[in-house]
Amino acid sequence: VELNVGGQVYFTRLSTLTSLPNSVLGRMFGHKRNSGSPDLARDNRGRFFIDRDGFLFRYILDYLRDRSVVLPDLFPEKMRLRREAEFFQLPDLVRMLSPEE
């Protein structure tokens, strides 16, 4: 599957996108999608377009593949990545990225 996420191009498997069926991506690309739902947006090259942070999406894909995410040392975008995880409805990733109390 070819994706354009915020201008960044990604190639991944359908099984990766649908690995968590209750997530936003699982519902967008899953086989049980409503036949009456609107078509997914595409860019001018036919890639599925998702209007989110393209840089941070790599970590969303990593999580979908491995159920874990490895961030670089001193990663300054942790809270923004948490917001992306909330948008894509990935509650376990949100918990992983939440500040420890």
Coordinates of N, CA and C in Angstrom, one line a residue:
V1 N 0.9 -1.2 0.0 CA 0.0 0.0 0.0 C 0.9 1.2 0.0
E2 N 0.6 2.2 -0.9 CA 1.3 3.4 -0.9 C 0.5 4.5 -0.2
L3 N 1.2 5.2 0.7 CA 0.6 6.3 1.5 C 1.3 7.6 1.3
N4 N 0.6 8.7 1.3 CA 1.2 10.0 1.4 C 0.7 10.6 2.7
V5 N 1.5 10.7 3.7 CA 1.1 11.2 5.0 C 1.8 12.6 5.2
G6 N 1.0 13.6 5.1 CA 1.6 14.9 5.2 C 2.7 15.3 4.3
G7 N 2.7 14.7 3.1 CA 3.8 14.9 2.2 C 4.9 13.9 2.2
Q8 N 4.9 13.0 3.2 CA 5.9 12.0 3.2 C 5.3 10.7 2.7
V9 N 6.1 10.0 1.8 CA 5.6 8.8 1.1 C 6.0 7.6 1.9
Y10 N 5.1 6.7 2.2 CA 5.4 5.4 2.9 C 4.8 4.3 2.0
F11 N 5.5 3.2 2.1 CA 5.1 1.9 1.5 C 5.0 0.9 2.6
T12 N 3.8 0.2 2.7 CA 3.7 -0.8 3.8 C 2.6 -1.8 3.3
R13 N 2.5 -2.8 4.1 CA 1.5 -3.9 3.8 C 0.1 -3.5 4.4
L14 N -0.9 -4.0 3.7 CA -2.2 -3.8 4.2 C -2.4 -4.5 5.5
S15 N -1.7 -5.6 5.7 CA -1.8 -6.3 7.0 C -1.3 -5.5 8.2
T16 N -0.3 -4.6 7.9 CA 0.3 -3.7 8.9 C -0.8 -2.7 9.3
L17 N -1.4 -2.1 8.3 CA -2.4 -1.0 8.5 C -3.6 -1.5 9.3
T18 N -3.9 -2.8 9.0 CA -5.2 -3.3 9.6 C -4.9 -4.3 10.8
S19 N -3.6 -4.2 11.3 CA -3.3 -5.1 12.4 C -4.0 -4.9 13.7
L20 N -4.5 -3.6 13.9 CA -5.3 -3.3 15.0 C -6.7 -2.8 14.4
P21 N -7.6 -3.7 14.3 CA -8.9 -3.4 13.6 C -9.7 -2.2 14.2
N22 N -9.5 -2.0 15.5 CA -10.3 -0.9 16.1 C -9.6 0.5 16.0
S23 N -8.4 0.5 15.4 CA -7.7 1.8 15.3 C -8.3 2.5 14.1
V24 N -7.9 3.8 13.9 CA -8.4 4.6 12.8 C -7.9 3.9 11.5
L25 N -6.6 3.5 11.4 CA -6.1 2.9 10.2 C -6.8 1.5 9.9
G26 N -7.0 0.8 11.0 CA -7.7 -0.5 10.9 C -9.1 -0.4 10.3
R27 N -9.8 0.7 10.7 CA -11.1 0.9 10.1 C -11.1 1.5 8.7
M28 N -10.1 2.4 8.5 CA -9.9 3.0 7.2 C -9.7 1.9 6.1
F29 N -8.8 1.0 6.4 CA -8.3 0.1 5.4 C -8.8 -1.3 5.6
G30 N -9.7 -1.6 6.6 CA -10.2 -2.9 6.9 C -11.2 -3.3 5.9
H31 N -11.4 -4.6 5.8 CA -12.4 -5.2 4.8 C -13.8 -4.9 5.2
K32 N -14.1 -4.6 6.5 CA -15.4 -4.4 7.0 C -15.8 -3.0 6.9
R33 N -15.1 -2.2 6.1 CA -15.4 -0.8 5.9 C -16.8 -0.7 5.3
N34 N -17.6 0.3 5.8 CA -18.9 0.5 5.3 C -18.9 0.8 3.8
S35 N -19.7 0.1 3.0 CA -19.8 0.3 1.6 C -20.3 1.7 1.3
G36 N -21.0 2.3 2.2 CA -21.5 3.7 2.0 C -20.6 4.8 2.4
S37 N -19.4 4.4 3.0 CA -18.5 5.4 3.4 C -17.8 6.1 2.3
P38 N -17.3 7.3 2.4 CA -16.7 8.0 1.3 C -15.4 7.3 0.9
D39 N -14.9 7.4 -0.3 CA -13.7 6.9 -0.7 C -12.5 7.6 0.0
L40 N -11.5 6.9 0.2 CA -10.3 7.5 0.9 C -9.7 8.5 0.0
A41 N -9.2 9.6 0.5 CA -8.5 10.7 -0.3 C -7.3 10.1 -0.9
R42 N -7.0 10.6 -2.1 CA -5.7 10.2 -2.8 C -5.0 11.4 -3.3
D43 N -3.7 11.3 -3.4 CA -2.9 12.4 -4.0 C -2.9 12.3 -5.5
N44 N -2.2 13.1 -6.2 CA -2.2 13.1 -7.6 C -1.5 12.0 -8.3
R45 N -0.9 11.1 -7.4 CA -0.2 9.9 -8.0 C -1.0 8.7 -7.6
G46 N -2.1 8.9 -7.0 CA -3.0 7.7 -6.6 C -2.7 7.1 -5.2
R47 N -1.8 7.7 -4.5 CA -1.4 7.2 -3.2 C -2.5 7.7 -2.2
F48 N -2.8 6.8 -1.2 CA -3.8 7.2 -0.2 C -3.2 8.4 0.6
F49 N -4.0 9.4 0.8 CA -3.5 10.6 1.4 C -4.1 10.7 2.8
I50 N -3.2 10.9 3.8 CA -3.6 11.1 5.2 C -3.0 12.4 5.7
D51 N -3.9 13.3 6.1 CA -3.5 14.7 6.4 C -3.0 14.8 7.9
R52 N -1.9 14.1 8.2 CA -1.3 14.1 9.5 C 0.2 14.3 9.4
D53 N 0.9 14.3 10.5 CA 2.3 14.6 10.6 C 3.1 13.5 9.9
G54 N 3.7 13.7 8.7 CA 4.4 12.7 8.0 C 5.6 12.2 8.6
F55 N 6.3 13.1 9.3 CA 7.6 12.7 10.0 C 7.3 11.7 11.1
L56 N 6.3 12.0 11.9 CA 6.0 11.2 13.1 C 5.3 9.8 12.7
F57 N 4.7 9.8 11.5 CA 4.0 8.6 11.1 C 4.9 7.4 11.1
R58 N 6.2 7.5 10.9 CA 7.1 6.4 10.8 C 7.0 5.6 12.1
Y59 N 6.8 6.4 13.2 CA 6.7 5.7 14.6 C 5.4 5.0 14.7
I60 N 4.4 5.5 14.1 CA 3.1 4.9 14.2 C 3.2 3.5 13.4
L61 N 3.8 3.5 12.3 CA 4.0 2.3 11.5 C 4.9 1.3 12.3
D62 N 5.9 1.8 12.9 CA 6.8 0.9 13.8 C 5.9 0.2 14.8
Y63 N 5.1 1.0 15.5 CA 4.2 0.4 16.5 C 3.3 -0.6 16.0
L64 N 2.7 -0.4 14.8 CA 1.8 -1.3 14.2 C 2.5 -2.6 13.8
R65 N 3.7 -2.5 13.5 CA 4.5 -3.7 13.1 C 4.9 -4.5 14.3
D66 N 5.4 -3.9 15.3 CA 6.1 -4.6 16.4 C 5.4 -4.4 17.8
R67 N 4.4 -3.6 17.9 CA 3.8 -3.3 19.2 C 4.8 -2.6 20.1
S68 N 5.8 -2.0 19.6 CA 6.7 -1.3 20.4 C 7.3 -0.1 19.6
V69 N 7.9 0.8 20.2 CA 8.5 1.9 19.5 C 9.8 2.3 20.1
V70 N 10.8 2.5 19.3 CA 12.1 2.9 19.9 C 12.3 4.3 19.4
L71 N 12.4 5.3 20.3 CA 12.6 6.7 20.0 C 14.1 7.0 20.1
P72 N 14.6 8.0 19.3 CA 16.0 8.4 19.5 C 16.2 9.1 20.9
D73 N 17.4 9.0 21.3 CA 17.7 9.7 22.6 C 17.4 11.2 22.5
L74 N 16.9 11.8 23.5 CA 16.5 13.2 23.6 C 15.5 13.6 22.5
F75 N 14.5 12.7 22.3 CA 13.5 12.9 21.3 C 12.6 14.0 21.7
P76 N 12.6 15.2 21.0 CA 11.8 16.3 21.5 C 10.3 16.3 21.1
E77 N 9.9 15.3 20.3 CA 8.5 15.3 19.8 C 7.6 14.3 20.4
K78 N 8.0 13.8 21.6 CA 7.2 12.8 22.3 C 5.8 13.1 22.5
M79 N 5.5 14.4 22.9 CA 4.1 14.8 23.2 C 3.3 14.9 21.9
R80 N 4.0 15.3 20.8 CA 3.3 15.4 19.5 C 3.0 14.0 19.0
L81 N 4.0 13.0 19.2 CA 3.7 11.7 18.8 C 2.6 11.1 19.6
R82 N 2.5 11.4 20.9 CA 1.4 11.0 21.7 C 0.0 11.5 21.1
R83 N 0.0 12.7 20.7 CA -1.2 13.3 20.0 C -1.5 12.5 18.8
E84 N -0.5 12.1 18.0 CA -0.8 11.3 16.8 C -1.3 9.9 17.2
A85 N -0.8 9.3 18.2 CA -1.3 8.0 18.7 C -2.7 8.1 19.2
E86 N -3.1 9.3 19.8 CA -4.5 9.5 20.2 C -5.3 9.6 19.0
F87 N -4.9 10.4 18.0 CA -5.7 10.5 16.8 C -6.0 9.2 16.1
F88 N -4.9 8.3 16.0 CA -5.1 7.0 15.3 C -5.7 6.0 16.2
Q89 N -6.0 6.4 17.4 CA -6.7 5.5 18.4 C -5.9 4.3 18.7
L90 N -4.7 4.5 19.2 CA -3.8 3.5 19.6 C -3.5 3.6 21.1
P91 N -4.4 3.2 22.0 CA -4.4 3.5 23.4 C -3.1 2.9 24.1
D92 N -2.6 1.7 23.6 CA -1.4 1.2 24.3 C -0.2 2.1 24.0
L93 N -0.1 2.6 22.8 CA 1.0 3.5 22.4 C 0.8 4.8 23.2
V94 N -0.4 5.3 23.3 CA -0.6 6.5 24.1 C -0.1 6.3 25.5
R95 N -0.4 5.1 26.1 CA 0.1 4.8 27.5 C 1.7 4.8 27.5
M96 N 2.3 4.2 26.5 CA 3.7 4.1 26.4 C 4.4 5.5 26.4
L97 N 3.7 6.4 25.8 CA 4.2 7.7 25.6 C 3.8 8.7 26.7
S98 N 3.0 8.3 27.6 CA 2.5 9.2 28.6 C 3.6 9.4 29.7
P99 N 3.7 10.6 30.3 CA 4.7 10.8 31.3 C 4.4 9.9 32.5
E100 N 5.5 9.4 33.1 CA 5.4 8.5 34.2 C 5.1 9.4 35.5
E101 N 4.3 8.9 36.3 CA 3.9 9.7 37.5 C 4.7 9.2 38.7

